[in-house]
Coordinates of C-alpha atoms and ligand atoms in Angstrom, one line a residue:
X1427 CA 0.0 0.0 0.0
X1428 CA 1.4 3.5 -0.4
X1429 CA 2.1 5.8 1.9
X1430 CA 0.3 8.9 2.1
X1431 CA 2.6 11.7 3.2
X1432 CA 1.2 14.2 5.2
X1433 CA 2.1 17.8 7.2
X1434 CA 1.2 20.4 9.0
X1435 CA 0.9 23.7 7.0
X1436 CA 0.6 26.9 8.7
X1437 CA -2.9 28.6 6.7
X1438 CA -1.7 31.9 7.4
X1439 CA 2.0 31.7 5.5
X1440 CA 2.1 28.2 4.0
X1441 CA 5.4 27.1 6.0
X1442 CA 5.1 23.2 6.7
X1443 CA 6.0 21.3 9.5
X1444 CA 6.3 17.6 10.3
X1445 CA 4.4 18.2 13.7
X1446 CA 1.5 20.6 15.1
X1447 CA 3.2 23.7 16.6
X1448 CA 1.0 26.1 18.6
X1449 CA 3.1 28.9 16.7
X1450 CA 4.6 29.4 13.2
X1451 CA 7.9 29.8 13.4
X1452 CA 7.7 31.7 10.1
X1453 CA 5.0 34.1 10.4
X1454 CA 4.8 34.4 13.9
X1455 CA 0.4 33.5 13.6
X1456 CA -0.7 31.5 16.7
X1457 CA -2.9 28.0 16.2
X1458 CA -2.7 28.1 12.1
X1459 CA -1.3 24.6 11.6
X1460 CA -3.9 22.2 9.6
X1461 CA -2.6 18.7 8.7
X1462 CA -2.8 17.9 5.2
X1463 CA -1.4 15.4 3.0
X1464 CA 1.2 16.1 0.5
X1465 CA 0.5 16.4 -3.3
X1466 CA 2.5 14.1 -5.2
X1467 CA 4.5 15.9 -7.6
X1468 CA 3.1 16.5 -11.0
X1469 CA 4.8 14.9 -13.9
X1470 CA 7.3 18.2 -15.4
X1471 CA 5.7 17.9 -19.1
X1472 CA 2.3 18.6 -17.8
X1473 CA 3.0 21.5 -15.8
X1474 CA 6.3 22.9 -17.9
X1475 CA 5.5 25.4 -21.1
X1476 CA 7.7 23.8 -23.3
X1477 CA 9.2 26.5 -25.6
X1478 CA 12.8 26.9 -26.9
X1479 CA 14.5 30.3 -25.9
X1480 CA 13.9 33.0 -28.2
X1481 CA 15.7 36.3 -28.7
X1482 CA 13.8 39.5 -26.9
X1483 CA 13.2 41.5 -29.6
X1484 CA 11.1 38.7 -31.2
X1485 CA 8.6 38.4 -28.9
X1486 CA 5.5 39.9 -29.7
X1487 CA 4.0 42.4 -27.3
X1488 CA 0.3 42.7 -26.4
X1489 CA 0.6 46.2 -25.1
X1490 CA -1.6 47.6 -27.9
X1491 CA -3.8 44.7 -26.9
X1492 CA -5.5 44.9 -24.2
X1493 CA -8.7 44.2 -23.8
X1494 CA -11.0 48.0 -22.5
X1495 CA -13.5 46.8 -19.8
X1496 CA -15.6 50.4 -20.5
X1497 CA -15.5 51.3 -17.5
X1498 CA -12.8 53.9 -17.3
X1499 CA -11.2 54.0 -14.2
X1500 CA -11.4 50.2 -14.0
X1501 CA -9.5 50.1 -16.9
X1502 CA -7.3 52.8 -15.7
X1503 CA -6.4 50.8 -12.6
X1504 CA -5.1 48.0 -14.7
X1505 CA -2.8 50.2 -16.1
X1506 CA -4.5 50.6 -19.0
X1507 CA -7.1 47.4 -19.8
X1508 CA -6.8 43.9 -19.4
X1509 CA -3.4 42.1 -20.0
X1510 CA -4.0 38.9 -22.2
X1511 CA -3.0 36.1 -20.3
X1512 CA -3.2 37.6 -17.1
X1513 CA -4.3 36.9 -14.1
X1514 CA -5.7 39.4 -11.3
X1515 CA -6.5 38.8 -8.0
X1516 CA -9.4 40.8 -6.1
X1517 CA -9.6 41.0 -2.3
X1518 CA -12.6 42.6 0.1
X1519 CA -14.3 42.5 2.9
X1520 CA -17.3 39.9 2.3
X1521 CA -20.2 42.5 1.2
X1522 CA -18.0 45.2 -0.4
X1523 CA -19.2 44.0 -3.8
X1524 CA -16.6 41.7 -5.2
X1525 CA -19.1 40.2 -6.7
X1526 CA -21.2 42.6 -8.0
X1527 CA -17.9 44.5 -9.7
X1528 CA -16.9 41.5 -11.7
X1529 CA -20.3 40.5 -13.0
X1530 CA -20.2 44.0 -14.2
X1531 CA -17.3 44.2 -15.6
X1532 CA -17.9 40.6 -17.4
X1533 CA -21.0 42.1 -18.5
X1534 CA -19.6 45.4 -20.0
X1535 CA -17.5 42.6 -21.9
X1536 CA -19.9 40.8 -23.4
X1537 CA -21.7 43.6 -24.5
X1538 CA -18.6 44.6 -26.8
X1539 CA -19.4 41.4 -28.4
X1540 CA -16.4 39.0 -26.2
X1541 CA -17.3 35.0 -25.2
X1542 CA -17.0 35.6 -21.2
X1543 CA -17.3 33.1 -18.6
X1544 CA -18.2 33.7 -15.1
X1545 CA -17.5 30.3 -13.1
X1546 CA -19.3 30.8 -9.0
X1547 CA -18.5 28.5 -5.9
X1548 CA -20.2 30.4 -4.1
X1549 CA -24.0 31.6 -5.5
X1550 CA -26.3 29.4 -7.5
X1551 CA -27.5 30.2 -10.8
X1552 CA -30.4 31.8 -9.5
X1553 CA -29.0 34.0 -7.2
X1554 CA -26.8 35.1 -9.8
X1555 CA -29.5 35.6 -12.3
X1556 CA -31.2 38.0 -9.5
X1557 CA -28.1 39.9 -8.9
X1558 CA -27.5 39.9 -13.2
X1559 CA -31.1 41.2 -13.4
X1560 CA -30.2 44.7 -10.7
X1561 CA -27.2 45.1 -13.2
X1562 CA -28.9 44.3 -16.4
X1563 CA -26.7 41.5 -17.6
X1564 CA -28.1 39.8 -19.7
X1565 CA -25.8 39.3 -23.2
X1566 CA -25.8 36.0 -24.4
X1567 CA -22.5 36.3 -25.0
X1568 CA -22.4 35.8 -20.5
X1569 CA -22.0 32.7 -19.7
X1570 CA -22.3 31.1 -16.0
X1571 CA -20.9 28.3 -14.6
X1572 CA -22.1 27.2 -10.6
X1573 CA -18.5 24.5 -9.8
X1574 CA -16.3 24.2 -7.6
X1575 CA -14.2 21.3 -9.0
X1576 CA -11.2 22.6 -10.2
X1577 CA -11.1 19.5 -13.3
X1578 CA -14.4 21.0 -14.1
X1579 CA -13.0 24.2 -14.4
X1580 CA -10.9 23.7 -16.2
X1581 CA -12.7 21.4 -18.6
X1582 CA -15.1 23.5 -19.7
X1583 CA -12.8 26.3 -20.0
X1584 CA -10.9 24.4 -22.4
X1585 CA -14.4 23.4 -23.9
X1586 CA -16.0 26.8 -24.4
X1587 CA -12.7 28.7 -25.3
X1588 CA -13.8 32.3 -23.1
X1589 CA -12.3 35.4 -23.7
X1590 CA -12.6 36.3 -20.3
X1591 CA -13.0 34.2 -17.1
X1592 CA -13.6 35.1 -13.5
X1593 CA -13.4 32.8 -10.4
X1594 CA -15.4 33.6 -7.8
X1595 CA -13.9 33.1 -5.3
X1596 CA -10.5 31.1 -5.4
X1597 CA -11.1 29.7 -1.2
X1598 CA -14.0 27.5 -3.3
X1599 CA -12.1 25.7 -5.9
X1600 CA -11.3 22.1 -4.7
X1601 CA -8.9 19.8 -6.4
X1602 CA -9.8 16.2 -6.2
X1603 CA -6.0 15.5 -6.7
X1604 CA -5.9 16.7 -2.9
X1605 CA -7.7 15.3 -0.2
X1606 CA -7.2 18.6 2.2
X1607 CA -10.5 20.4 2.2
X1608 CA -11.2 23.7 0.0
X1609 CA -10.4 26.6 1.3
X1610 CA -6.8 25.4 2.6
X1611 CA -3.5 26.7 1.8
X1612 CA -2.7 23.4 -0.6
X1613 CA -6.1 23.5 -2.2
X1614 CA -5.7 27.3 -2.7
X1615 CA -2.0 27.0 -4.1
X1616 CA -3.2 24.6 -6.5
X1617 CA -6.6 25.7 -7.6
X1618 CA -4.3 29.1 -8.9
X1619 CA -1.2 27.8 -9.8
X1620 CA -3.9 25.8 -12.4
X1621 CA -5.6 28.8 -13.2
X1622 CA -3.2 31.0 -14.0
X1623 CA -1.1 28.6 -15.6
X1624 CA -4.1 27.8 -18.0
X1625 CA -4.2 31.7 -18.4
X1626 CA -0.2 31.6 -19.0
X1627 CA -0.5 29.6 -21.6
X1628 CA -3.9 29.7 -23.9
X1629 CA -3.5 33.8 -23.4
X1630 CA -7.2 34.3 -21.9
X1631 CA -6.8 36.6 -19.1
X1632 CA -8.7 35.4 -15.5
X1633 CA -9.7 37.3 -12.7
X1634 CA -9.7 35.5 -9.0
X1635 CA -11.7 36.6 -6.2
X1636 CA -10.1 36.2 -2.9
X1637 CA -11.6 36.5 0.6
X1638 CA -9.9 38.1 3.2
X1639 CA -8.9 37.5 6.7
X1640 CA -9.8 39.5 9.7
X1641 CA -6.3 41.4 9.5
X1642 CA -7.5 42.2 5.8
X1643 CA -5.0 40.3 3.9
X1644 CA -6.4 38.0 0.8
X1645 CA -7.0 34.2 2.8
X1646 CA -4.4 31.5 2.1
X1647 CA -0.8 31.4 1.2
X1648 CA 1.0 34.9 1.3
X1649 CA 2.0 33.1 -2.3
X1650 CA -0.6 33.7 -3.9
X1651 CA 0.2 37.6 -4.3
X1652 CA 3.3 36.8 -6.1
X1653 CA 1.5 34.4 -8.6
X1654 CA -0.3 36.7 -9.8
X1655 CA 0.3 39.6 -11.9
X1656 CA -2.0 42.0 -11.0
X1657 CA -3.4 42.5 -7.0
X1658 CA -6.6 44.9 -6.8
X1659 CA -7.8 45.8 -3.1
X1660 CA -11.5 46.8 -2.3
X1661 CA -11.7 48.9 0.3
X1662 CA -14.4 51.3 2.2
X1663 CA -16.5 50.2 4.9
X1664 CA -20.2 48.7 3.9
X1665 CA -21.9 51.6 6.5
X1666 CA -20.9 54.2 3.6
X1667 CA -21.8 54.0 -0.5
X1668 CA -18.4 54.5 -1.4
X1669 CA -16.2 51.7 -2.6
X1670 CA -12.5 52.2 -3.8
X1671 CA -10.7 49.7 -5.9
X1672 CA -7.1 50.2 -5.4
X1673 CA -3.8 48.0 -7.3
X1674 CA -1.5 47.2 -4.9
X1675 CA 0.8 45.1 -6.8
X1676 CA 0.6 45.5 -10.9
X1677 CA 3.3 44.1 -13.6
X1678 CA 1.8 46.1 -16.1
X1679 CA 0.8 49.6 -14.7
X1680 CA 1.7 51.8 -12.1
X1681 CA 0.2 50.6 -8.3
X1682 CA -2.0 52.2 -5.9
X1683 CA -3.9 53.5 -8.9
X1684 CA -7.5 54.0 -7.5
X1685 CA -11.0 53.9 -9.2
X1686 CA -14.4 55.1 -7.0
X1687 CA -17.6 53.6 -7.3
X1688 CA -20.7 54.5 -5.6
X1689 CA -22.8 51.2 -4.8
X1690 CA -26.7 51.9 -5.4
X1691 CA -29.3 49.9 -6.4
X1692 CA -28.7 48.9 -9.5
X1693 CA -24.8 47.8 -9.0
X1694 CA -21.6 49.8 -9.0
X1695 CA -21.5 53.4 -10.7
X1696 CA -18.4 55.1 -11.2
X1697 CA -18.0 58.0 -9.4
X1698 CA -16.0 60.4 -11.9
X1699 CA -15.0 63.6 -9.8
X1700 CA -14.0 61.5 -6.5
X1701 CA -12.7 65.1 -5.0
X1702 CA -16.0 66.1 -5.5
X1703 CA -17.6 63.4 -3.5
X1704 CA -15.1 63.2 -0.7
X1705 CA -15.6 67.3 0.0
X1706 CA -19.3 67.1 -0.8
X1707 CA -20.0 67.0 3.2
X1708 CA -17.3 69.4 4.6
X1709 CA -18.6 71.7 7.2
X1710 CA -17.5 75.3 6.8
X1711 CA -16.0 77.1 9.9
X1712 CA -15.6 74.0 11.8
X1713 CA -12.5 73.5 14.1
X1714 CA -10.5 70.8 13.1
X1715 CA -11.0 70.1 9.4
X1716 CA -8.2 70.3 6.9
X1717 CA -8.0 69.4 3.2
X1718 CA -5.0 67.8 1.4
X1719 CA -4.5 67.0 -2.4
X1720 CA -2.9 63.6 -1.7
X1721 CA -1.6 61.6 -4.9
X1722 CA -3.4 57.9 -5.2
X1723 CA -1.5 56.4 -7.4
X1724 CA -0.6 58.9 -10.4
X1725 CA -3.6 61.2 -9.8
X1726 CA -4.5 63.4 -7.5
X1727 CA -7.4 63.1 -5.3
X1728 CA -8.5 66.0 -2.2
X1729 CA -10.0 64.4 1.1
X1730 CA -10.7 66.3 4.4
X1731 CA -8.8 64.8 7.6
X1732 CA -11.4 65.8 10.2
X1733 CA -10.1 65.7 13.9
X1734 CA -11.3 65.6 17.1
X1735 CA -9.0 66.7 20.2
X1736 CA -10.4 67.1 23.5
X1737 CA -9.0 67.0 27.5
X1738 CA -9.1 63.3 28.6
X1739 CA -11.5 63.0 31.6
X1740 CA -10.8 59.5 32.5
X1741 CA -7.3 57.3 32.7
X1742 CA -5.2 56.9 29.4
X1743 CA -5.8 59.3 27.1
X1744 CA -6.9 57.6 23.6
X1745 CA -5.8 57.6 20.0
X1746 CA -8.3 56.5 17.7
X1747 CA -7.4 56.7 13.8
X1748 CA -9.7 55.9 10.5
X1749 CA -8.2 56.0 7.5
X1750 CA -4.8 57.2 8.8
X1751 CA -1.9 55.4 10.5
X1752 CA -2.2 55.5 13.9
X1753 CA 1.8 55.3 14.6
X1754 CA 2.1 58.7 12.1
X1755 CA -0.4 60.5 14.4
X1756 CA 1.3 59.2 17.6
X1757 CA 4.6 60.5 16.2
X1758 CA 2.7 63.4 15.1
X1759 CA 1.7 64.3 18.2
X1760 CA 5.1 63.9 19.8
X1761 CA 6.5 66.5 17.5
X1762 CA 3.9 69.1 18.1
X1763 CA 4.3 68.6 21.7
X1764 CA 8.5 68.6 21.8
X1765 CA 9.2 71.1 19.4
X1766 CA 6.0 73.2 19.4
X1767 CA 5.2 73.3 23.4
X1768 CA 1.5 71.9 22.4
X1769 CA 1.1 69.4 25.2
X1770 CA -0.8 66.3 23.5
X1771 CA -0.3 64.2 26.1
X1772 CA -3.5 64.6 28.1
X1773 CA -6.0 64.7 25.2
X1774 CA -7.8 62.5 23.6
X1775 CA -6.5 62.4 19.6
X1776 CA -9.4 60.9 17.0
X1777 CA -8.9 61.3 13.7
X1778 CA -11.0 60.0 10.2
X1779 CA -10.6 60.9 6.8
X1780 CA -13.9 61.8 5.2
X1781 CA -15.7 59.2 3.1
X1782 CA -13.9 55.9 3.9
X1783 CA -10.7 56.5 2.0
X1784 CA -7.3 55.4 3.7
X1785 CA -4.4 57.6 2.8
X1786 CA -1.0 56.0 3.0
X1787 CA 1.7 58.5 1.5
X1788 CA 3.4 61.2 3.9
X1789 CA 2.2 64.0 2.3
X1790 CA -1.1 64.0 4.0
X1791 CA 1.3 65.0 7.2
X1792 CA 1.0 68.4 7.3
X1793 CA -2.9 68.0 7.0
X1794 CA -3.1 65.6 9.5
X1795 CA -0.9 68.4 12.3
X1796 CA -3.3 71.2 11.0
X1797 CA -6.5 69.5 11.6
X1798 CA -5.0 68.5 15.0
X1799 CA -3.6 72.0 16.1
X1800 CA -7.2 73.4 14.6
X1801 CA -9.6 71.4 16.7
X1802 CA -7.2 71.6 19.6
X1803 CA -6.9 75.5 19.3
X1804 CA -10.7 75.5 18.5
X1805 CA -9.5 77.8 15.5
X1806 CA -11.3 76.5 12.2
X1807 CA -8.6 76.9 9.4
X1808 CA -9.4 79.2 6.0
X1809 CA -12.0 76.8 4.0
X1810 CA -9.9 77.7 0.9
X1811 CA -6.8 76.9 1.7
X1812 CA -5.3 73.1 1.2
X1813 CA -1.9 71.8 2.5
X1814 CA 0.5 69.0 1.6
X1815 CA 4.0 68.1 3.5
X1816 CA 5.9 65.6 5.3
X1817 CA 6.6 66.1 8.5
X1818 CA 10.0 65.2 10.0
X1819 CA 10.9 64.5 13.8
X1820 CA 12.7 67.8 14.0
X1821 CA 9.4 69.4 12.8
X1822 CA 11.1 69.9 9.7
X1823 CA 8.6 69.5 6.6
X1824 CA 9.9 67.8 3.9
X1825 CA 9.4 68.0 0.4
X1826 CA 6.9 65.8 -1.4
X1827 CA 6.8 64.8 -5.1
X1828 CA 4.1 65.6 -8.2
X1829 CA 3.3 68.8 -6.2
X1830 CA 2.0 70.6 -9.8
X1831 CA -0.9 67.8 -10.2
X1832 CA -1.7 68.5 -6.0
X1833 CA -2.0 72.3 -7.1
X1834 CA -4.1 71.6 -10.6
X1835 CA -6.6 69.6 -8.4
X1836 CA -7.0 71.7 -5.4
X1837 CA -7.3 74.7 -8.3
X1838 CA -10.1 72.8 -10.2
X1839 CA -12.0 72.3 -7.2
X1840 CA -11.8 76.1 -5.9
X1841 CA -9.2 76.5 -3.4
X1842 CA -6.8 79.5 -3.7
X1843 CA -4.2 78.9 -1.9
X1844 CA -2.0 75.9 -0.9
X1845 CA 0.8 75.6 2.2
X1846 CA 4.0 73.4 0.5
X1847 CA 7.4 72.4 1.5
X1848 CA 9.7 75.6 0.8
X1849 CA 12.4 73.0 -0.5
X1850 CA 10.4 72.6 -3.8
X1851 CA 8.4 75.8 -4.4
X1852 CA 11.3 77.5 -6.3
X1853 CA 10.7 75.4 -9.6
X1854 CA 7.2 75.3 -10.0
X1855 CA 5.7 76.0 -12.8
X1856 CA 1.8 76.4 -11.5
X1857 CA -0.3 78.1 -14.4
X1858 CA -3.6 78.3 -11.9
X1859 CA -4.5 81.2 -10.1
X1860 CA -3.0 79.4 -6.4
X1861 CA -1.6 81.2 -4.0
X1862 CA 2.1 79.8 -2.8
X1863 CA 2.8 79.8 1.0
X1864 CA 6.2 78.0 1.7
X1865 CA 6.6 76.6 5.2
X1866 CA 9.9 75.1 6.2
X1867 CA 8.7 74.0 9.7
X1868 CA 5.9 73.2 11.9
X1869 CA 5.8 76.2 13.8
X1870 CA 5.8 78.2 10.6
X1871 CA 2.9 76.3 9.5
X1872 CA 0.9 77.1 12.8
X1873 CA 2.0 80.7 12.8
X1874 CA 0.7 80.9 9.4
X1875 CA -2.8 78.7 9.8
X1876 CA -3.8 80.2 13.1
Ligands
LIG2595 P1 -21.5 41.4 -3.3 O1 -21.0 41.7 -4.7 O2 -22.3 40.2 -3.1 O3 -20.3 41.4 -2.3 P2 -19.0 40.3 -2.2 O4 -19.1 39.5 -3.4 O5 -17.8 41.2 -2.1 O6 -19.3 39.6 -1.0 O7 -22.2 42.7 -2.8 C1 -23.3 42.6 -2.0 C2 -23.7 43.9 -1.4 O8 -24.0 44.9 -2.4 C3 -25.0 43.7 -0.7 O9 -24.9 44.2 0.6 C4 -26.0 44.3 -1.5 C5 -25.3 45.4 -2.3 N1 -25.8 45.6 -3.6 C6 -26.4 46.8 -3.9 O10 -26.5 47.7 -3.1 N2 -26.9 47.1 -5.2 C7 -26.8 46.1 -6.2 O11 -27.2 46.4 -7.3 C8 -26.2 44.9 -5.8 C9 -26.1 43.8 -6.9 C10 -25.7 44.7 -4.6
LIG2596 MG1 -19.4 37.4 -3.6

């Protein structure tokens, strides 16, 4: 009889182990080890692509050939449409319309007249009939398929030749090569290395659907990231109508491009002026608002950091951050109280970013210290008036990049007058009615605001 081989594999990083461990030695994640059996190795021929090496120059590209979704900023978060032969990987919170986007998009696609396939694990027919019915889908050129054997799959992909496939979602997919149950790392790692394989080599371009854990990483192997070419992020909470679709990892575009959607009743719509949207509810003369053109991806986008500083009454005083990193405004804070004299330390520090949308580069800095210093001062700042900056532990603000695009933006959507790093003001070339103040430090910045 032979022996079946079998380990323990950590389900947050993939790393095996001969024995149960309490705690991954590789990712540090307690209670993650599963026993599975081992997959026998595939035979080389099968999984190899079996072509000779060929000179650079004589490999055709595909980059006027990508497939347009029609959805602009959908395709502009791809870097420009779909790659042939890739493979894209969407993650989200269960709710935040994973679902609901792809259909869409695959529906878009057939209307242009393409053979799409839209393979669920996780609805029936029916229920995506219902949902295809709120979106208007209905191009015979749409086809569904309710499986979650990956042979299946792959059979009837091979059968009906699509131009376009989605999987939702990849947790789903079981192999009957494995015996571990879907949803595992092994049954996840095989289900896409398939996939994209499949995509590799007959050029049609898939798109996975990945849940995510409660730390909001996609589930399974940390692997799966770098399988695939493309990694698109949807974020925004389900209590607000705004949904962002961000690339995080793309090998054929620039990352951290963002498209916003709107979800309403009949599916996603594309919200074209997000700077618009995210100022629509600003209150004027309110302490502790600020705006700052921050740069998602290669465009610029203006959000309002709203904060909210007030005398602790009881114990520790808290620091409660949506949207921004809660380290930054710690350190923040600690700059403003050493080198300003602004003593932080026994107030309460809450801070969101208006409409759901997480900002991650530094330049939101300086907008993150004026909202602070506003609400704590109770001083509202000028409701024209925008500022962008990094802020450096000396109180130092540093220079930040594409600063023309910041001032176009903040110029398009009426604001006259922005607060930048001094270090790059001298070799701007700003056409807009703005007015320039340069700041070199914090305390400048407060002299100036308040
Ligand atoms: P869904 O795409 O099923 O989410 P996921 O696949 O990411 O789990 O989205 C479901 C949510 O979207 C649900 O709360 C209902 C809402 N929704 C609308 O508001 N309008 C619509 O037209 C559709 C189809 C869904
Ligand atoms: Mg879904």
């Amino acid at each position: 009889m032979k022996k079946i081989k079998v380990a323990f594999i950590c389900q947050n990083c993939g790393h095996q182990s001969p024995k149960w461990m309490g705690k991954c030695p590789s990712c540090g994640e307690w209670n993650q080890f599963v026993e599975e059996e081992l997959r026998e190795t595939t035979q080389s021929a099968e999984i190899g692509f079996d072509e000779a090496p060929v000179p650079i120059g004589s490999i055709e590209d595909d980059e006027k050939d990508r497939i347009g979704i029609g959805i602009a900023d959908m395709d502009h978060v791809l870097g420009g449409g779909i790659v042939r032969g890739s493979a894209v990987l969407i993650g989200g919170d269960p709710g935040i319309g994973k679902s609901t986007l792809l259909l869409q998009v695959m529906h878009y696609l057939a209307e242009t007249g393409l053979k799409v396939l839209y393979i669920s694990g996780e609805e029936s027919g029916r229920q995506i009939k219902m949902r295809g019915k709120r979106i208007g889908a209905s191009s015979p050129n749409l086809f569904v398929l309710v499986e979650i054997s990956l042979e299946n799959i792959l059979k009837y992909i091979g059968e009906l030749k699509p131009e376009v496939v989605v999987v939702d979602s990849i947790q789903t997919i079981y192999s009957s090569a494995l015996s571990s149950a879907p949803g595992s790392v092994s049954q996840i790692r095989e289900a896409s290395e398939k996939l994209i394989l499949t995509s590799k080599k007959t050029g049609i371009p898939s798109f996975l659907i990945g849940h995510v854990t409660k730390e909001g990483t996609i589930a399974g192997p940390r692997v799966l990231e770098h399988m695939v070419d493309t990694v698109l992020y949807f974020e925004g909470d389900s209590g607000h109508a705004f949904r962002i679709v961000r690339s995080v990892k793309n090998r054929f575009g620039p990352t951290n491009e963002i498209a916003v959607f709107e979800m309403k009743g009949d599916g996603l719509s594309e919200v074209t002026n997000p700077s618009a949207l995210f100022l629509s509810e600003r209150p004027t003369g309110a302490a502790g608002s600020a705006v700052v053109p921050s740069i998602e991806g290669t465009r610029p986008i203006l959000v309002e950091i709203q904060s909210l500083v007030s005398e602790t009454t009881f114990g520790i005083p808290r620091r409660t951050t949506i949207g921004v990193d809660h380290n930054r405004v710690s350190l923040l804070a600690a700059v403003l109280d050493k080198v300003c004299g602004f003593h932080l330390g026994n107030h309460d520090i809450f801070i969101n970013v208006a409409g759901g949308v997480k900002l991650v580069e530094p330049a939101v800095d300086l907008g993150i210290v004026s909202s602070m210093m506003s609400s704590f001062l109770d001083r509202p700042i000028d409701s024209a008036t925008v500022v962008c900056g990094e802020v450096g532990l000396t109180g130092e603000v540093r220079g930040v990049n594409q600063v023309e695009a910041r001032i176009r933006e903040a110029a398009r959507m009426g604001f006259n007058r922005c607060v930048l790093p001094r270090i790059i003001s001298s070799d701007l070339a700003v056409k807009e009615k703005m007015e320039l103040v340069e700041i070199g430090t914090v305390k400048e910045l407060l002299d100036f605001l308040f």
